[in-house]
XYZ file of C-alpha atoms in Angstrom:
413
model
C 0.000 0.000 0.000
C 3.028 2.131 0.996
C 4.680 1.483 -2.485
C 1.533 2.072 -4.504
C 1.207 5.807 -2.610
C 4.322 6.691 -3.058
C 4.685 6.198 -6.417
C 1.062 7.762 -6.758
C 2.578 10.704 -4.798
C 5.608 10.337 -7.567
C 3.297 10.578 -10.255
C 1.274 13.309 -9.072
C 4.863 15.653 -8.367
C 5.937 14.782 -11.735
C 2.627 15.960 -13.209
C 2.531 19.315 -10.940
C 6.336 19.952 -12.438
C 5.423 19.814 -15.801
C 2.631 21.867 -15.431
C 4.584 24.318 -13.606
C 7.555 24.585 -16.120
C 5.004 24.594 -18.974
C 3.503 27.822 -17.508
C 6.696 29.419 -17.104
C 7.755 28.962 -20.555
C 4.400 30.038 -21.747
C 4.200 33.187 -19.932
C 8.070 33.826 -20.175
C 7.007 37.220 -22.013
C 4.496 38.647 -19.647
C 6.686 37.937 -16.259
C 10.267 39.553 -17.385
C 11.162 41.751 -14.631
C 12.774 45.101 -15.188
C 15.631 44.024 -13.133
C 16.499 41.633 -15.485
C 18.597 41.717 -18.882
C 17.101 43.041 -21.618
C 18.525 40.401 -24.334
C 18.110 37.058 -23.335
C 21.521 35.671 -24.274
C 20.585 31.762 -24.880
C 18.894 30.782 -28.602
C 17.092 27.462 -28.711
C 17.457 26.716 -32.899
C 17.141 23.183 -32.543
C 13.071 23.041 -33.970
C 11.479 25.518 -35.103
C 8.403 26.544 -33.640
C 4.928 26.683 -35.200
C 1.651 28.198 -34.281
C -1.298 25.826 -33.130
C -3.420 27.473 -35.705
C -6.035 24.544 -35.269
C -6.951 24.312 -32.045
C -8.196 26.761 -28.842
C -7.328 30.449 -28.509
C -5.414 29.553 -25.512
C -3.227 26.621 -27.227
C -2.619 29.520 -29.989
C -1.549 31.733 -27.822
C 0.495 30.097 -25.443
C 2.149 29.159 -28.887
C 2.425 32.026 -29.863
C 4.380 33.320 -26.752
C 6.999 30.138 -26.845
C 7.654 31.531 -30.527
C 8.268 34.620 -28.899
C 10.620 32.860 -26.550
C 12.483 31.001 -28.436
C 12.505 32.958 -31.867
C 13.708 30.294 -33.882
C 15.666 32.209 -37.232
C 15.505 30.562 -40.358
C 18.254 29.893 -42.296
C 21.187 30.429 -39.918
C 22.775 27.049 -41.330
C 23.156 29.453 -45.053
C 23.651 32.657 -43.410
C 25.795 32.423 -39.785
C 27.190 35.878 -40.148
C 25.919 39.234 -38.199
C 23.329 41.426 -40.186
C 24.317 44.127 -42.390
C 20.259 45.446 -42.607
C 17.458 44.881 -40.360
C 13.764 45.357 -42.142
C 10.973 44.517 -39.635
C 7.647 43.907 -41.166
C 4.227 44.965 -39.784
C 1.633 42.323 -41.089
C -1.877 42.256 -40.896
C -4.297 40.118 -43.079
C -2.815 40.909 -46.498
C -1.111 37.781 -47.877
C -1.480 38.992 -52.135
C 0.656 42.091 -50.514
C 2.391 40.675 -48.600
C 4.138 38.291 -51.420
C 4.649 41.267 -53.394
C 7.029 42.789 -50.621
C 8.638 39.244 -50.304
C 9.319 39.320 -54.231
C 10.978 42.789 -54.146
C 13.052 41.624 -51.526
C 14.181 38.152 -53.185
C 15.138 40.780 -56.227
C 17.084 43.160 -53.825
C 20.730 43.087 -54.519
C 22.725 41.849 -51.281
C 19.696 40.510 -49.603
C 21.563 37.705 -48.272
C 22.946 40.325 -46.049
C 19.181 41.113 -44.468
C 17.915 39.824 -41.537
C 13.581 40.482 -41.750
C 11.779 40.061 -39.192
C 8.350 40.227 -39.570
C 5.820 40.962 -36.830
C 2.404 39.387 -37.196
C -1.033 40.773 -35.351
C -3.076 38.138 -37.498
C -2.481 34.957 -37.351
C -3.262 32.196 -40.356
C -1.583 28.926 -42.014
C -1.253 31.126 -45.163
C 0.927 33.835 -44.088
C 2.963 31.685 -42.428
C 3.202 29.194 -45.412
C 4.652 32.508 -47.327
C 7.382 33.666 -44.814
C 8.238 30.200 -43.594
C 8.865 29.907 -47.931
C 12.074 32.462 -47.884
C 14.785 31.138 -48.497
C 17.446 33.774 -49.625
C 18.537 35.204 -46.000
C 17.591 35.315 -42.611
C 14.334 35.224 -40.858
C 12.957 35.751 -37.401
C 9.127 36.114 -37.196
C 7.541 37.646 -33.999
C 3.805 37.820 -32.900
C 2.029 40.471 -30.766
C 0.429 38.740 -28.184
C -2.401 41.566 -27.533
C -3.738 41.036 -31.162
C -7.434 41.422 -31.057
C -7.822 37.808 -32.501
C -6.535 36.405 -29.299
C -9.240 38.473 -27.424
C -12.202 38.384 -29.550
C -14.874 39.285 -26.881
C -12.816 41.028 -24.246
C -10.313 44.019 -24.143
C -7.856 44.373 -26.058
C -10.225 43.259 -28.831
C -13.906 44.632 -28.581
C -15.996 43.174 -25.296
C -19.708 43.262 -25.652
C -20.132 45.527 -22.684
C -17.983 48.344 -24.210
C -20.032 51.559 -25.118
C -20.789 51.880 -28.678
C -18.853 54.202 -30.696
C -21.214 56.667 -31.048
C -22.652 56.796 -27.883
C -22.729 60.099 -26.011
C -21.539 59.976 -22.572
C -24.428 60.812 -20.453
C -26.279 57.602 -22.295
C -23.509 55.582 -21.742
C -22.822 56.387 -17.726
C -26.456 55.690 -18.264
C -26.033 52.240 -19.812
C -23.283 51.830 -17.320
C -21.234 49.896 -19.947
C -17.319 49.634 -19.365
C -15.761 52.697 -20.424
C -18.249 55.044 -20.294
C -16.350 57.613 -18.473
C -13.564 57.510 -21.300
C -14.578 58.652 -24.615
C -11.821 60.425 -26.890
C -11.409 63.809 -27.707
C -14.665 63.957 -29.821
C -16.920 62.162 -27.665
C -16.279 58.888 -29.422
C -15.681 55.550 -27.955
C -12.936 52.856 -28.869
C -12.839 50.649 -31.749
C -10.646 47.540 -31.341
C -9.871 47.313 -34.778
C -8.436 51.190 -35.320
C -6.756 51.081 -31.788
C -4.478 47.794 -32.755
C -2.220 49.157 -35.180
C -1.146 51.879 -32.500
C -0.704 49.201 -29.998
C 1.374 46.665 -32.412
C 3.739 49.056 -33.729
C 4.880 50.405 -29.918
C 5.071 46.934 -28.646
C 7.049 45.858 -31.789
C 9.601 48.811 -31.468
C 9.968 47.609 -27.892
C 10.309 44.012 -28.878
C 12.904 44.369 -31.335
C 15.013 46.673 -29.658
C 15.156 44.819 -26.016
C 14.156 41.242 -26.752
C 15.365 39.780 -30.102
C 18.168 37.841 -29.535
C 19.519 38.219 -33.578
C 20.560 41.635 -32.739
C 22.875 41.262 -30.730
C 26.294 42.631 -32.339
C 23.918 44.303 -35.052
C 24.911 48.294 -34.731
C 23.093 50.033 -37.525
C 19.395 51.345 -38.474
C 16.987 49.090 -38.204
C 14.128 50.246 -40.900
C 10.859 49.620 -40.307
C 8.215 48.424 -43.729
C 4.617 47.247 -43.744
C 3.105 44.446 -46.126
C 2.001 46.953 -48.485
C 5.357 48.569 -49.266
C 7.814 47.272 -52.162
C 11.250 47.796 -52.543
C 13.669 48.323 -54.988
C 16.830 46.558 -55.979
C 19.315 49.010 -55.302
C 17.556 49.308 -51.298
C 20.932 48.246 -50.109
C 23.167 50.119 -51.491
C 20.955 53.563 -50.951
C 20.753 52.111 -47.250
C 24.753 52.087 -47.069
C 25.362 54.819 -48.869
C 22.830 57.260 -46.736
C 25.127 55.861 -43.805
C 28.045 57.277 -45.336
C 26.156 60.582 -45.777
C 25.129 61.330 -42.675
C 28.266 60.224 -41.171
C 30.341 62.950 -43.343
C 27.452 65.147 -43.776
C 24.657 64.920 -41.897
C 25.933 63.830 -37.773
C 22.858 65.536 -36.162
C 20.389 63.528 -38.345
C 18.639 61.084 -36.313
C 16.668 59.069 -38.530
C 16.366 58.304 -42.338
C 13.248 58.012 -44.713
C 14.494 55.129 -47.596
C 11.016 55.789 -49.089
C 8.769 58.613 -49.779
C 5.047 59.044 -50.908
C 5.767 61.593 -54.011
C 4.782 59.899 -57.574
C 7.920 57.747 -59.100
C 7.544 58.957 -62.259
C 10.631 61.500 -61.687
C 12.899 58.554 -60.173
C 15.198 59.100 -62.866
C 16.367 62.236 -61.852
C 15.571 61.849 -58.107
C 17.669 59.153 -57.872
C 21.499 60.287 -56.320
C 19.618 62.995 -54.639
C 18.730 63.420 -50.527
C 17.422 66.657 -48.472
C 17.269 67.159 -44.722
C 13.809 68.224 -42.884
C 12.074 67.661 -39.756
C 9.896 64.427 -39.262
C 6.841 64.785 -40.924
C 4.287 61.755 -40.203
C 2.492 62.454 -44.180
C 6.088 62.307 -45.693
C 8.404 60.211 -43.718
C 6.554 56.999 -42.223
C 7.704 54.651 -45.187
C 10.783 53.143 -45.287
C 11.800 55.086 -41.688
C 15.239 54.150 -40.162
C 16.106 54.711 -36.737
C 18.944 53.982 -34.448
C 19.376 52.633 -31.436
C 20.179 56.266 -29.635
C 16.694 57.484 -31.108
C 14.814 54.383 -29.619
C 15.694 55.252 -26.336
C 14.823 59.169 -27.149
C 11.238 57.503 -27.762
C 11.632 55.253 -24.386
C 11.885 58.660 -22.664
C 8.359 59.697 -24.252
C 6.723 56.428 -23.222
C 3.814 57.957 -21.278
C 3.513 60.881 -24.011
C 3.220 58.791 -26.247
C 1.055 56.011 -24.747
C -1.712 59.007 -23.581
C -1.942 61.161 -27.028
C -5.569 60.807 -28.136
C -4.375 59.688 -31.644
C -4.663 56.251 -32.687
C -1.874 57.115 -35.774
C 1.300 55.927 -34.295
C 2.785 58.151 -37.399
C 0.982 61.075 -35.849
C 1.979 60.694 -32.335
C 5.274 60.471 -33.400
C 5.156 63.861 -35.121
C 3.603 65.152 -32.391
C 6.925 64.021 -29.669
C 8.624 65.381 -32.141
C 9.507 68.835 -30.648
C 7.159 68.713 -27.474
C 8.735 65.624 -25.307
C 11.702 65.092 -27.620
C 13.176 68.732 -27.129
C 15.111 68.831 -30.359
C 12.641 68.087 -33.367
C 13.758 64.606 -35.246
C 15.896 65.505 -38.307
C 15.413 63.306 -40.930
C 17.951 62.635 -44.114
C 15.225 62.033 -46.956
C 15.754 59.987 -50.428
C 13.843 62.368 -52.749
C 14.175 58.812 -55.111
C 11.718 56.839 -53.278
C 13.414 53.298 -52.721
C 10.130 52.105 -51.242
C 6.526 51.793 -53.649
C 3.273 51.801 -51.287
C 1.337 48.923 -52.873
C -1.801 49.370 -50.950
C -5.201 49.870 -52.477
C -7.068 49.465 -49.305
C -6.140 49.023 -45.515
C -7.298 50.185 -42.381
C -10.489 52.633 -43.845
C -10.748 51.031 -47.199
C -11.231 47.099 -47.040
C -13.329 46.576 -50.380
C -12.028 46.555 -53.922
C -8.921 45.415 -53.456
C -6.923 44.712 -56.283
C -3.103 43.673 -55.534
C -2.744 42.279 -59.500
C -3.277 46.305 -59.912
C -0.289 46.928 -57.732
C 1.762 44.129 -59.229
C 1.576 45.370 -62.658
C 2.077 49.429 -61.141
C 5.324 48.067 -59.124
C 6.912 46.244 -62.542
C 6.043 50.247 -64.402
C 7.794 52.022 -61.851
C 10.665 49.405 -62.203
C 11.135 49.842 -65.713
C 11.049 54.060 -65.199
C 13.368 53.428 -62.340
C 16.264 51.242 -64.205
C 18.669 53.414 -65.336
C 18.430 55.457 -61.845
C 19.453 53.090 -59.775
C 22.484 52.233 -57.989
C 23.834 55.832 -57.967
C 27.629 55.960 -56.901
C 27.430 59.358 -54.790
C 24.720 61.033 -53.177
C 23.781 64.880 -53.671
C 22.283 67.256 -50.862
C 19.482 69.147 -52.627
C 18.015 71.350 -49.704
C 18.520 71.591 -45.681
C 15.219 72.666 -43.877
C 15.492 72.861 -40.352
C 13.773 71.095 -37.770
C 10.791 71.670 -36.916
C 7.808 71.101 -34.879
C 4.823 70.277 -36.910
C 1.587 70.942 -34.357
C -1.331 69.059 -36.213
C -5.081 68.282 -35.110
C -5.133 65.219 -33.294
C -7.342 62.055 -35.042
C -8.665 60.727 -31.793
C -9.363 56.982 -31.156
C -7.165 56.775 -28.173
C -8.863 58.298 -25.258
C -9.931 54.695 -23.273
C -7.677 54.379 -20.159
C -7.235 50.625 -20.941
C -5.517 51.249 -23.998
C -3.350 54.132 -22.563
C -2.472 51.707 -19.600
C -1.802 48.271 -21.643
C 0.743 50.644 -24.230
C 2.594 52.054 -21.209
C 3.182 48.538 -20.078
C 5.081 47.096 -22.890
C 8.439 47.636 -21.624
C 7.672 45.629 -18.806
C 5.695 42.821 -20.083
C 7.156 41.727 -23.232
């Protein structure tokens, strides 16, 4: 009787470790402490990890922060040496786009030299069939583990008890649903869907700059792309050679716009050519560089930015720009675009979409761009100072929830 308890007692300890270890590892990411280091120095490469796309939300998600964990890089066996370019990737739900961007890169001269990382908010066997597909450098894939598909019916995503958009605020302290008391600037309530984008891109700038484990020895830009964006084949060479530039040139510029929103048609003659200006959101969100020195800048602005009733990371950033960050951002601007925005429809505009359109508009714009690219000096056209843009803010970002879970992410990771 003794023998068959203890070895139930065995049993049952054995079980209660498991358990134990498997929530640790699962919840590795929320329970980091501040105290500790902010690059975990160990990389498990031995199997890569893949998303339980099949079953429960919480079997996806606990998946979803061991991937986190363990960010497994592909193709380290063909590529062991340090970075020369990090591109991170913000993906939604566009997978036709999203294999455009992947083909400009596969034509990009020295992409073997790229690490992309690509940070996911959706989740799907299909866009993870098309990144686990690249072959021609390195790969790291991260996944924001406050994406409103992991929280369908409860904050972050939208809970049923939240007030209605519209709502006013007397009717809703009426209603008494949740957040009655925190409509934006206009009297408007949250929408899950227009506050994520905000949320992933300040959790991913965190991510990448304190958790991934592939940067270590990496002392350059990183420059940040969505799925929509396309770029061209000379990307690394511009990239290198606006290095060069700002180190002779340009010291005191502390970021760098790769890509620009003006029409390509005038690549040709745009192509050698740069200006300095201060960060504009409307101009310089595509194809934006920043260093290390300026992510910390931001780090400062944490609870600016994290209250600023604007749901436009792009905007928010525009407006630190010369209110928390003292000294506006200078930015050293290719006036030869090196990234195309693909994107026919997005956040606002979800109907009609037509990336065939883009393809054959990306493969125009080539053929105008040919004999442009690949310029062997760059030219300073103009030098505008730096200055701060005031602008109306959009909104969409007055709930306390959201203001409290974006201050957060530098602690729970």
């Amino acid at each position: 009787m003794r023998l068959r308890l203890a070895k139930r007692n065995l049993l049952l300890l054995l079980g209660v470790s498991l358990a134990v270890w498997t929530f640790l590892i699962s919840t590795r990411v929320l329970s980091v402490s501040e105290n500790e280091p902010s690059v975990v120095t160990r990389q498990d490469t031995s199997d890569n990890v893949k998303l339980v796309l099949g079953g429960s939300l919480a079997e996806l998600t606990q998946s979803i922060y061991i991937a986190n964990y363990k960010q497994h890089v592909l193709n380290t066996d063909r590529f062991p040496l340090v970075p020369q370019l990090v591109l991170v990737v913000q993906v939604h739900n566009r997978p036709e786009y999203l294999r455009l961007l992947i083909k400009s890169l596969e034509r990009a001269a020295e992409v073997h030299r790229f690490l992309l990382i690509f940070s996911h908010d959706y989740f799907s066997a299909e866009i993870e069939s098309i990144v686990q597909g690249i072959t021609f450098c390195k790969v790291l894939q991260i996944y924001f583990p406050f994406s409103t598909q992991l929280y369908p019916s409860e904050f972050p995503g939208q809970d049923p008890r939240d007030c209605p958009r519209d709502m006013s605020k007397e009717d809703a302290r009426k209603t008494g649903c949740l957040n009655a008391d925190y409509p934006d600037s206009y009297g408007h309530y949250r929408e899950a869907s227009i506050t994520q984008t905000k949320h992933h891109w300040w959790w991913k700038l965190h991510f990448v700059w304190e958790r991934v484990q592939a940067l270590q020895g990496y002392s350059g830009f990183v420059v940040f792309l969505e799925e929509d964006n396309y770029i061209l084949p000379d990307f690394f060479h511009f990239y290198t050679s606006m290095i060069e530039f700002r180190k002779n040139s340009c010291p005191d510029c502390d970021m760098l716009a790769l890509g620009n929103h003006d029409d390509p048609n005038g690549f040709a003659t745009l192509s050698n050519k740069v200006l300095t200006t201060g960060w504009m959101s409307t101009k310089h969100n595509i194809g934006m560089a920043i260093s290390r020195e300026v992510y910390y800048k931001l780090m400062g602005c944490s609870k600016d930015f994290c209250t600023y009733d604007d749901y436009n990371w792009d905007w928010t950033l525009q407006h630190l720009s010369g209110t928390c960050i003292s000294k506006p951002l200078k930015v050293l601007v290719a006036q030869g675009s090196r990234v195309l925005h693909t994107g026919d429809c997005g956040l606002h505009q979800k109907q009609n979409c037509r990336p065939e359109w883009a393809f054959q508009k990306v493969e125009e714009a080539l053929k105008a761009a040919k004999d442009g690219l690949f310029p062997l000096s760059l030219v300073l056209t103009a030098s505008e100072g730096a200055e701060h843009k005031a602008h109306m803010k959009n909104g969409g970002w007055g709930d306390v929830r959201d203001q409290n879970l974006c201050s957060n992410y530098a602690k729970r990771l």
